[in-house]
Amino acid sequence: MKNGESQTSEDDDEINLENLKLDDDSTRKSLYNPSSVMTWSSIPQHSTKKNSSNDTIEKAEPTEITDDISSIEHAFICFMSEKITQKSLIYSNMEYTRNIASNEKPEEITMIELKAFVGLLLLAGLLGKSKTNLKCLWRRSPLESPIFKATMSRSRFEKMMSCLRFDDETTREERKKIDKFAAVREIWSYFENNLKTCCTSGSYVTIDEQLLGFRGNCPFRQFIPKKPDKYGLKFWLCVDVESYYVFNTFLYIGRQSDQERQQHVRANVVLELLKSLYGSKGNITIDNFFTSVSLAKELQKKNFTLIGTLRKNKPEIPMEFQSNKIAKLLRRLEEVQAIPFLLIDEAYLCKLFRQQYSSTSSTKQNNTSTQASVSIKTWSSFTEAVIKAFGSTKVQELKFEQLKWYKQTVNQPVTQYYDKIIELCKNVDPAMPDSLKLKYLMAGIRESLKLHVGLQDPKTTDTF
């Protein structure tokens, strides 16, 4: 239940899983839904087959390629491989040569320069300055990192920025007729392949969307008002629940001009993202944007189980499921199980999966309680993974801006100002060194105290 909602209906909507059991002598009740031509049963079907899904829980781990990683640089190269940097260097120099003035001395971009350029971009993002004016990054200030100015001149950086390319621009228009993502498709395919080959999949994965902020000219740029950035490129990501490692990506580019309208687009996205994981047994957790009974049954054929929210207005849901008081915890459609244990905003939290039962009634009761508990535990893990993997850095950027411009007020005690600065520093970077914290403390302190503190020459935040 969301914050601020009324708590009066909580007892009606929520089921106590610990005390809930299925009666052994309960009669089978079938629910037929004419809109979806499906029949649901209130009693699980007996089967002598063994449960072949999720016998062992696998964890994501490095492959042979990344097993002997010894440094951060080596790990970075595993994803930004030499093939990616070499191709980018060739295409960027082609653009540089085309745009160079006749009276200008040709200075092609070198591999060292390209890697330094990428490093400065990453550093700007790490410091929360991805949207800061370049002049500010290269100015002399105790609050700005000296690395930018020491690495290359601002004019050289701007020149490389204008010439950076990821494809052959002379053939781009022809390729764009069949692919809107033609300008980056080749390099992005290399990066996706590196994601799949650097790490093996765990047993539990999740899929959700992420909007990467972007306001440039792009035919498939999306506007999502509820996202922090609002404008950007929408990606669907397949992520490991425990390690938050991204195994696969799917960029939404809309429909091509000559392409017919596709059916079951959402299910196709899930199946495409899981394609590299076929052959292994696992579980996927998704939200109501993707969840459907037909998708759950399709995933069963590929040894994947599914946990997700299913909206009440889906054609697969019988009318009996839509009452506030749910008489039974367990309802079954062939080999698909629904556990509606909590009603949240017109959506049921369901577990849809393949599960085999023994014929004994005691085993049925134990399975019911255990499966429900596993559903809740896995859904909690899913929400945590979503926050970690798909969360925006907007909050960190706002905290950094607040830290950058925070000043001690006239009547504010020094101790209160000190506590506030230290708190903001921890929010921006928990591992921020004392030397940088001291710079922020000195920058915002009242002018009347700067001379006194400067004479003291504190070396750590404790001596400040």
Short mmCIF file of C-alpha atoms in Angstrom, two decimals:
data_model
loop_
_atom_site.label_atom_id
_atom_site.label_comp_id
_atom_site.label_asym_id
_atom_site.label_seq_id
_atom_site.Cartn_x
_atom_site.Cartn_y
_atom_site.Cartn_z
CA MET A 1 0.00 0.00 0.00
CA LYS A 2 1.33 3.39 -0.95
CA ASN A 3 2.10 6.11 1.58
CA GLY A 4 -0.83 8.33 2.34
CA GLU A 5 -3.50 5.79 1.42
CA SER A 6 -6.25 4.88 3.80
CA GLN A 7 -5.55 1.94 6.10
CA THR A 8 -9.20 1.00 6.63
CA SER A 9 -9.30 -1.55 3.85
CA GLU A 10 -6.02 -3.25 4.75
CA ASP A 11 -7.69 -6.11 6.64
CA ASP A 12 -10.03 -6.73 3.72
CA ASP A 13 -7.35 -6.78 1.06
CA GLU A 14 -4.50 -8.56 2.80
CA ILE A 15 -4.38 -12.26 3.61
CA ASN A 16 -2.48 -13.72 6.54
CA LEU A 17 -0.22 -16.22 4.80
CA GLU A 18 1.00 -17.86 8.00
CA ASN A 19 -2.43 -19.04 9.14
CA LEU A 20 -3.90 -19.76 5.71
CA LYS A 21 -4.37 -23.40 4.68
CA LEU A 22 -6.40 -25.20 2.05
CA ASP A 23 -9.05 -27.61 3.34
CA ASP A 24 -8.35 -31.20 2.41
CA ASP A 25 -12.03 -32.03 1.92
CA SER A 26 -12.89 -28.93 -0.10
CA THR A 27 -14.69 -29.66 -3.34
CA ARG A 28 -13.22 -28.68 -6.66
CA LYS A 29 -14.69 -25.50 -8.07
CA SER A 30 -14.14 -24.48 -11.67
CA LEU A 31 -14.26 -20.89 -12.86
CA TYR A 32 -14.76 -20.37 -16.59
CA ASN A 33 -13.85 -17.03 -18.09
CA PRO A 34 -15.57 -16.70 -21.51
CA SER A 35 -13.59 -13.62 -22.58
CA SER A 36 -10.30 -15.53 -22.47
CA VAL A 37 -11.70 -19.07 -22.94
CA MET A 38 -9.88 -20.25 -19.81
CA THR A 39 -11.02 -22.46 -16.96
CA TRP A 40 -9.59 -21.98 -13.47
CA SER A 41 -9.79 -24.52 -10.66
CA SER A 42 -9.73 -23.90 -6.91
CA ILE A 43 -7.92 -27.21 -6.22
CA PRO A 44 -4.44 -27.97 -7.57
CA GLN A 45 -4.26 -30.78 -10.08
CA HIS A 46 -2.43 -33.86 -8.81
CA SER A 47 0.65 -34.92 -10.68
CA THR A 48 3.35 -37.50 -10.16
CA LYS A 49 5.91 -35.56 -12.19
CA LYS A 50 8.86 -34.10 -10.38
CA ASN A 51 9.37 -30.38 -10.23
CA SER A 52 12.10 -29.80 -12.79
CA SER A 53 12.23 -26.01 -12.40
CA ASN A 54 14.57 -24.18 -10.08
CA ASP A 55 16.02 -27.31 -8.44
CA THR A 56 19.17 -25.36 -7.59
CA ILE A 57 19.63 -21.64 -7.17
CA GLU A 58 22.45 -20.37 -9.37
CA LYS A 59 24.25 -17.10 -8.73
CA ALA A 60 25.67 -14.71 -11.27
CA GLU A 61 29.42 -15.15 -11.56
CA PRO A 62 32.27 -14.16 -13.88
CA THR A 63 33.04 -16.23 -16.96
CA GLU A 64 36.46 -17.39 -18.15
CA ILE A 65 36.93 -14.01 -19.83
CA THR A 66 36.58 -12.04 -16.58
CA ASP A 67 37.71 -14.65 -14.06
CA ASP A 68 41.25 -13.30 -13.78
CA ILE A 69 40.45 -9.58 -13.50
CA SER A 70 43.23 -7.89 -11.55
CA SER A 71 42.50 -4.16 -11.93
CA ILE A 72 39.74 -1.64 -12.55
CA GLU A 73 41.21 -0.82 -15.95
CA HIS A 74 41.12 -4.49 -16.97
CA ALA A 75 37.50 -4.77 -15.87
CA PHE A 76 36.58 -1.65 -17.83
CA ILE A 77 38.21 -3.01 -21.00
CA CYS A 78 36.08 -6.16 -20.73
CA PHE A 79 33.00 -4.03 -21.46
CA MET A 80 34.53 -1.19 -23.49
CA SER A 81 36.61 -3.60 -25.56
CA GLU A 82 39.38 -2.77 -27.98
CA LYS A 83 37.00 -3.44 -30.87
CA ILE A 84 34.67 -0.70 -29.62
CA THR A 85 37.44 1.86 -29.11
CA GLN A 86 39.13 1.03 -32.43
CA LYS A 87 35.90 1.41 -34.41
CA SER A 88 35.02 4.63 -32.59
CA LEU A 89 38.50 6.02 -33.29
CA ILE A 90 38.27 5.23 -37.02
CA TYR A 91 34.81 6.77 -37.45
CA SER A 92 35.70 9.84 -35.35
CA ASN A 93 38.85 10.52 -37.39
CA MET A 94 36.84 10.19 -40.60
CA GLU A 95 34.53 12.94 -39.32
CA TYR A 96 37.50 15.01 -38.12
CA THR A 97 39.10 14.87 -41.57
CA ARG A 98 35.87 15.93 -43.30
CA ASN A 99 35.37 18.96 -41.03
CA ILE A 100 38.94 20.21 -40.79
CA ALA A 101 39.60 23.62 -42.30
CA SER A 102 42.00 23.91 -45.23
CA ASN A 103 44.37 26.20 -43.30
CA GLU A 104 44.26 24.12 -40.12
CA LYS A 105 47.00 21.67 -39.23
CA PRO A 106 45.58 18.11 -39.18
CA GLU A 107 45.84 16.54 -35.73
CA GLU A 108 43.98 13.25 -35.81
CA ILE A 109 42.66 11.82 -32.59
CA THR A 110 44.94 9.21 -31.02
CA MET A 111 43.87 6.20 -28.99
CA ILE A 112 45.33 7.73 -25.82
CA GLU A 113 43.33 10.92 -26.42
CA LEU A 114 40.12 8.97 -27.00
CA LYS A 115 40.52 7.01 -23.77
CA ALA A 116 41.33 10.23 -21.88
CA PHE A 117 38.22 11.82 -23.39
CA VAL A 118 36.02 8.93 -22.21
CA GLY A 119 37.66 9.09 -18.79
CA LEU A 120 36.80 12.79 -18.43
CA LEU A 121 33.18 12.08 -19.38
CA LEU A 122 32.98 9.37 -16.73
CA LEU A 123 34.62 11.64 -14.15
CA ALA A 124 32.11 14.41 -14.86
CA GLY A 125 29.26 11.96 -14.33
CA LEU A 126 30.84 10.61 -11.15
CA LEU A 127 31.13 14.12 -9.74
CA GLY A 128 27.51 14.88 -10.65
CA LYS A 129 28.55 17.45 -13.25
CA SER A 130 27.23 15.85 -16.43
CA LYS A 131 25.17 18.97 -17.18
CA THR A 132 27.73 21.53 -16.02
CA ASN A 133 29.07 24.06 -18.51
CA LEU A 134 32.48 23.02 -19.84
CA LYS A 135 33.96 26.40 -18.91
CA CYS A 136 33.23 25.67 -15.27
CA LEU A 137 34.99 22.29 -15.41
CA TRP A 138 38.17 23.85 -16.83
CA ARG A 139 38.29 26.91 -14.58
CA ARG A 140 40.77 27.30 -11.76
CA SER A 141 38.86 26.78 -8.55
CA PRO A 142 39.47 24.78 -5.38
CA LEU A 143 36.01 23.23 -5.86
CA GLU A 144 36.75 21.95 -9.37
CA SER A 145 38.85 18.90 -10.12
CA PRO A 146 42.26 19.78 -11.62
CA ILE A 147 42.20 16.58 -13.67
CA PHE A 148 40.19 18.14 -16.51
CA LYS A 149 42.68 20.93 -17.11
CA ALA A 150 45.68 18.63 -16.67
CA THR A 151 44.40 16.02 -19.15
CA MET A 152 43.72 18.18 -22.22
CA SER A 153 42.73 21.70 -23.20
CA ARG A 154 39.06 22.65 -23.30
CA SER A 155 39.26 23.49 -27.02
CA ARG A 156 40.64 20.02 -27.81
CA PHE A 157 37.88 18.41 -25.72
CA GLU A 158 35.21 20.40 -27.57
CA LYS A 159 36.75 19.45 -30.92
CA MET A 160 36.66 15.75 -30.04
CA MET A 161 33.12 16.10 -28.77
CA SER A 162 31.97 17.53 -32.10
CA CYS A 163 33.74 14.82 -34.12
CA LEU A 164 32.84 11.76 -32.02
CA ARG A 165 31.11 9.17 -34.26
CA PHE A 166 30.13 5.51 -33.94
CA ASP A 167 29.43 4.65 -37.59
CA ASP A 168 30.34 5.55 -41.15
CA GLU A 169 28.31 8.69 -41.78
CA THR A 170 28.56 8.30 -45.59
CA THR A 171 26.35 5.17 -45.49
CA ARG A 172 24.14 6.14 -42.56
CA GLU A 173 21.13 7.42 -44.52
CA GLU A 174 20.80 4.14 -46.37
CA ARG A 175 20.96 2.14 -43.13
CA LYS A 176 18.49 4.43 -41.35
CA LYS A 177 15.78 3.35 -43.79
CA ILE A 178 15.65 -0.04 -42.08
CA ASP A 179 17.03 0.87 -38.64
CA LYS A 180 16.40 4.09 -36.70
CA PHE A 181 19.29 3.21 -34.39
CA ALA A 182 21.75 2.91 -37.28
CA ALA A 183 24.07 5.65 -35.97
CA VAL A 184 25.05 3.57 -32.92
CA ARG A 185 23.83 0.06 -33.77
CA GLU A 186 27.23 -1.47 -34.60
CA ILE A 187 29.00 -0.23 -31.46
CA TRP A 188 26.00 -0.98 -29.25
CA SER A 189 25.82 -4.58 -30.53
CA TYR A 190 29.48 -5.06 -29.49
CA PHE A 191 28.67 -3.68 -26.03
CA GLU A 192 25.62 -5.95 -25.65
CA ASN A 193 27.70 -8.97 -26.60
CA ASN A 194 30.28 -8.03 -23.95
CA LEU A 195 27.54 -7.90 -21.32
CA LYS A 196 26.47 -11.45 -22.16
CA THR A 197 29.97 -12.94 -22.29
CA CYS A 198 31.47 -11.32 -19.18
CA CYS A 199 29.11 -12.85 -16.62
CA THR A 200 26.80 -15.86 -16.32
CA SER A 201 23.18 -15.50 -15.28
CA GLY A 202 21.79 -16.17 -11.83
CA SER A 203 18.54 -18.06 -11.23
CA TYR A 204 16.54 -14.88 -10.55
CA VAL A 205 16.36 -12.01 -13.05
CA THR A 206 14.05 -9.06 -13.54
CA ILE A 207 13.04 -6.80 -16.42
CA ASP A 208 12.03 -3.16 -16.17
CA GLU A 209 12.43 0.09 -18.07
CA GLN A 210 14.99 2.84 -17.60
CA LEU A 211 14.87 6.29 -19.15
CA LEU A 212 18.33 7.65 -19.95
CA GLY A 213 18.09 11.43 -19.95
CA PHE A 214 18.57 12.92 -23.43
CA ARG A 215 17.20 16.10 -25.03
CA GLY A 216 18.96 15.95 -28.39
CA ASN A 217 17.40 15.45 -31.80
CA CYS A 218 16.26 11.82 -31.98
CA PRO A 219 13.20 10.25 -33.70
CA PHE A 220 12.59 7.78 -30.85
CA ARG A 221 13.13 10.12 -27.89
CA GLN A 222 10.47 9.50 -25.24
CA PHE A 223 8.61 11.78 -22.85
CA ILE A 224 7.70 10.11 -19.54
CA PRO A 225 6.50 12.79 -17.06
CA LYS A 226 6.84 10.53 -14.00
CA LYS A 227 10.55 9.93 -14.59
CA PRO A 228 13.17 12.27 -13.05
CA ASP A 229 14.62 13.23 -16.45
CA LYS A 230 11.26 13.21 -18.30
CA TYR A 231 12.91 13.24 -21.77
CA GLY A 232 15.29 10.54 -22.95
CA LEU A 233 15.84 7.14 -24.54
CA LYS A 234 13.80 4.29 -23.10
CA PHE A 235 15.62 1.02 -22.48
CA TRP A 236 14.26 -2.25 -21.17
CA LEU A 237 16.95 -4.02 -19.15
CA CYS A 238 17.30 -7.61 -17.99
CA VAL A 239 19.04 -7.53 -14.60
CA ASP A 240 20.19 -10.12 -12.07
CA VAL A 241 18.22 -9.70 -8.83
CA GLU A 242 21.13 -10.27 -6.44
CA SER A 243 24.13 -8.68 -8.18
CA TYR A 244 22.16 -6.04 -10.19
CA TYR A 245 24.25 -7.00 -13.23
CA VAL A 246 22.66 -6.06 -16.58
CA PHE A 247 22.65 -9.10 -18.88
CA ASN A 248 20.79 -7.68 -21.84
CA THR A 249 19.24 -4.46 -23.14
CA PHE A 250 16.40 -3.58 -25.51
CA LEU A 251 16.10 -0.03 -26.83
CA TYR A 252 12.61 1.17 -27.72
CA ILE A 253 12.84 2.79 -31.17
CA GLY A 254 9.16 2.59 -32.13
CA ARG A 255 7.88 1.20 -35.39
CA GLN A 256 9.84 1.58 -38.60
CA SER A 257 8.11 3.48 -41.42
CA ASP A 258 7.68 0.34 -43.55
CA GLN A 259 6.94 -2.01 -40.64
CA GLU A 260 3.49 -3.43 -39.91
CA ARG A 261 1.97 -3.12 -36.47
CA GLN A 262 3.23 -5.94 -34.28
CA GLN A 263 1.13 -8.06 -31.95
CA HIS A 264 2.13 -8.99 -28.38
CA VAL A 265 4.95 -6.43 -28.33
CA ARG A 266 5.39 -6.61 -24.55
CA ALA A 267 5.71 -10.39 -24.47
CA ASN A 268 8.13 -10.26 -27.41
CA VAL A 269 10.34 -7.80 -25.48
CA VAL A 270 10.59 -10.24 -22.54
CA LEU A 271 11.32 -13.21 -24.80
CA GLU A 272 13.96 -11.25 -26.70
CA LEU A 273 15.72 -10.11 -23.51
CA LEU A 274 15.77 -13.66 -22.13
CA LYS A 275 16.99 -15.21 -25.39
CA SER A 276 20.61 -15.31 -24.25
CA LEU A 277 19.55 -17.13 -21.06
CA TYR A 278 17.62 -19.92 -22.79
CA GLY A 279 18.85 -23.35 -21.82
CA SER A 280 19.22 -22.46 -18.14
CA LYS A 281 16.49 -22.78 -15.53
CA GLY A 282 15.47 -19.63 -13.76
CA ASN A 283 12.79 -17.24 -12.58
CA ILE A 284 11.86 -13.82 -13.91
CA THR A 285 10.02 -11.12 -11.95
CA ILE A 286 8.20 -8.37 -13.86
CA ASP A 287 5.50 -5.78 -13.28
CA ASN A 288 1.99 -5.54 -14.74
CA PHE A 289 3.23 -3.89 -17.94
CA PHE A 290 4.53 -7.28 -19.13
CA THR A 291 2.68 -9.92 -17.08
CA SER A 292 0.13 -12.14 -18.82
CA VAL A 293 -0.92 -15.77 -18.55
CA SER A 294 0.06 -16.41 -22.16
CA LEU A 295 3.60 -15.15 -21.46
CA ALA A 296 3.83 -17.33 -18.33
CA LYS A 297 2.87 -20.41 -20.33
CA GLU A 298 5.34 -19.53 -23.09
CA LEU A 299 8.14 -19.15 -20.53
CA GLN A 300 7.26 -22.57 -19.06
CA LYS A 301 8.33 -24.14 -22.34
CA LYS A 302 11.76 -22.55 -21.88
CA ASN A 303 12.19 -23.68 -18.23
CA PHE A 304 11.50 -20.18 -16.90
CA THR A 305 9.04 -19.41 -14.11
CA LEU A 306 7.38 -16.02 -13.73
CA ILE A 307 6.39 -13.77 -10.84
CA GLY A 308 4.55 -10.55 -11.56
CA THR A 309 1.60 -8.27 -11.00
CA LEU A 310 -1.51 -8.95 -13.07
CA ARG A 311 -4.11 -6.22 -13.47
CA LYS A 312 -7.72 -6.96 -12.58
CA ASN A 313 -8.97 -5.91 -16.01
CA LYS A 314 -6.94 -8.57 -17.81
CA PRO A 315 -9.19 -10.95 -19.78
CA GLU A 316 -7.59 -13.96 -18.04
CA ILE A 317 -8.89 -12.89 -14.60
CA PRO A 318 -12.33 -14.30 -13.67
CA MET A 319 -14.89 -12.04 -11.98
CA GLU A 320 -14.60 -14.10 -8.80
CA PHE A 321 -10.99 -12.93 -8.43
CA GLN A 322 -12.01 -9.28 -8.45
CA SER A 323 -13.82 -9.21 -5.12
CA ASN A 324 -12.12 -7.49 -2.19
CA LYS A 325 -12.35 -10.59 0.01
CA ILE A 326 -10.55 -13.54 -1.58
CA ALA A 327 -11.90 -16.87 -0.36
CA LYS A 328 -9.03 -19.02 -1.54
CA LEU A 329 -5.33 -18.32 -1.68
CA LEU A 330 -4.59 -20.83 -4.41
CA ARG A 331 -6.19 -20.84 -7.83
CA ARG A 332 -4.87 -22.77 -10.79
CA LEU A 333 -5.16 -22.73 -14.55
CA GLU A 334 -3.61 -25.95 -15.88
CA GLU A 335 -0.01 -25.47 -14.69
CA VAL A 336 -0.28 -21.75 -13.98
CA GLN A 337 -0.85 -20.65 -10.39
CA ALA A 338 -2.16 -17.32 -9.13
CA ILE A 339 -1.60 -16.20 -5.53
CA PRO A 340 -3.49 -12.91 -5.06
CA PHE A 341 -2.28 -12.20 -1.52
CA LEU A 342 -2.49 -8.39 -1.66
CA LEU A 343 -4.68 -6.01 -3.60
CA ILE A 344 -2.72 -2.93 -4.71
CA ASP A 345 -4.13 -0.21 -6.96
CA GLU A 346 -6.22 -2.32 -9.33
CA ALA A 347 -3.46 -4.90 -9.59
CA TYR A 348 -2.99 -8.37 -8.16
CA LEU A 349 0.42 -9.53 -7.09
CA CYS A 350 0.51 -12.99 -8.58
CA LYS A 351 2.92 -15.82 -8.99
CA LEU A 352 2.57 -17.52 -12.35
CA PHE A 353 4.73 -20.56 -12.70
CA ARG A 354 5.00 -24.26 -13.42
CA GLN A 355 4.79 -26.35 -10.26
CA GLN A 356 4.10 -30.04 -9.75
CA TYR A 357 2.33 -31.45 -6.68
CA SER A 358 2.35 -34.80 -4.96
CA SER A 359 -0.98 -36.49 -4.32
CA THR A 360 -0.87 -36.20 -0.51
CA SER A 361 -2.97 -33.47 1.10
CA SER A 362 -0.25 -32.60 3.64
CA THR A 363 2.20 -31.88 0.85
CA LYS A 364 -0.40 -29.63 -0.77
CA GLN A 365 -0.75 -27.57 2.38
CA ASN A 366 2.99 -27.23 2.86
CA ASN A 367 3.50 -26.29 -0.78
CA THR A 368 0.82 -23.62 -0.56
CA SER A 369 2.40 -21.88 2.43
CA THR A 370 5.94 -22.25 1.12
CA GLN A 371 5.12 -21.02 -2.39
CA ALA A 372 3.36 -17.95 -1.05
CA SER A 373 6.34 -17.11 1.15
CA VAL A 374 8.73 -17.57 -1.75
CA SER A 375 6.55 -15.25 -3.84
CA ILE A 376 6.74 -12.45 -1.29
CA LYS A 377 10.47 -12.90 -0.72
CA THR A 378 11.20 -12.89 -4.45
CA TRP A 379 8.99 -9.86 -5.07
CA SER A 380 10.80 -7.96 -2.31
CA SER A 381 14.10 -8.86 -3.95
CA PHE A 382 12.70 -7.69 -7.27
CA THR A 383 11.75 -4.25 -5.96
CA GLU A 384 15.19 -3.85 -4.38
CA ALA A 385 16.87 -4.82 -7.66
CA VAL A 386 14.71 -2.35 -9.57
CA ILE A 387 15.75 0.51 -7.27
CA LYS A 388 19.44 -0.42 -7.53
CA ALA A 389 19.58 -1.16 -11.26
CA PHE A 390 17.09 1.30 -12.68
CA GLY A 391 17.36 4.16 -10.18
CA SER A 392 18.31 7.57 -11.53
CA THR A 393 21.33 9.57 -10.36
CA LYS A 394 19.11 12.65 -10.24
CA VAL A 395 19.00 12.55 -6.43
CA GLN A 396 22.80 12.52 -6.19
CA GLU A 397 23.03 15.39 -8.67
CA LEU A 398 20.62 17.50 -6.63
CA LYS A 399 22.54 16.77 -3.43
CA PHE A 400 25.77 17.79 -5.14
CA GLU A 401 24.27 21.10 -6.29
CA GLN A 402 23.04 21.73 -2.77
CA LEU A 403 26.50 20.99 -1.36
CA LYS A 404 28.19 23.19 -3.94
CA TRP A 405 26.18 26.28 -3.12
CA TYR A 406 25.49 25.77 0.60
CA LYS A 407 26.64 28.76 2.70
CA GLN A 408 26.66 29.40 6.43
CA THR A 409 23.92 31.83 7.38
CA VAL A 410 24.45 34.82 9.68
CA ASN A 411 22.90 33.27 12.78
CA GLN A 412 23.89 29.65 12.08
CA PRO A 413 26.29 28.15 14.65
CA VAL A 414 29.51 26.68 13.28
CA THR A 415 28.66 23.22 14.68
CA GLN A 416 25.31 23.19 12.88
CA TYR A 417 26.95 24.32 9.63
CA TYR A 418 29.65 21.64 10.04
CA ASP A 419 27.06 18.86 10.57
CA LYS A 420 25.09 19.97 7.52
CA ILE A 421 28.13 20.00 5.21
CA ILE A 422 29.31 16.58 6.44
CA GLU A 423 25.80 15.16 5.90
CA LEU A 424 25.67 16.50 2.33
CA CYS A 425 29.15 15.12 1.61
CA LYS A 426 28.06 11.64 2.73
CA ASN A 427 24.96 11.84 0.52
CA VAL A 428 27.04 12.78 -2.52
CA ASP A 429 29.86 10.29 -1.91
CA PRO A 430 30.13 8.15 1.25
CA ALA A 431 33.84 7.63 0.50
CA MET A 432 34.65 11.33 -0.02
CA PRO A 433 38.14 12.12 1.36
CA ASP A 434 38.66 14.59 4.19
CA SER A 435 40.62 16.95 1.96
CA LEU A 436 37.61 17.50 -0.30
CA LYS A 437 35.24 17.86 2.66
CA LEU A 438 37.53 20.59 4.03
CA LYS A 439 37.30 22.48 0.73
CA TYR A 440 33.52 22.54 0.95
CA LEU A 441 33.65 23.54 4.62
CA MET A 442 36.01 26.44 3.86
CA ALA A 443 34.07 27.55 0.77
CA GLY A 444 30.77 28.02 2.58
CA ILE A 445 31.88 29.38 5.93
CA ARG A 446 31.15 33.01 6.82
CA GLU A 447 33.73 35.55 5.61
CA SER A 448 34.34 36.73 9.16
CA LEU A 449 35.48 33.23 10.16
CA LYS A 450 37.53 32.35 7.08
CA LEU A 451 40.66 34.17 8.24
CA HIS A 452 40.49 32.64 11.73
CA VAL A 453 40.01 29.10 10.39
CA GLY A 454 42.69 29.67 7.74
CA LEU A 455 45.25 30.56 10.41
CA GLN A 456 44.41 27.35 12.24
CA ASP A 457 45.16 25.43 8.99
CA PRO A 458 43.09 22.31 9.78
CA LYS A 459 44.29 19.14 8.06
CA THR A 460 41.21 16.99 8.77
CA THR A 461 37.51 17.57 9.36
CA ASP A 462 37.96 16.67 13.03
CA THR A 463 40.47 19.49 13.60
CA PHE A 464 38.23 21.94 11.71
#
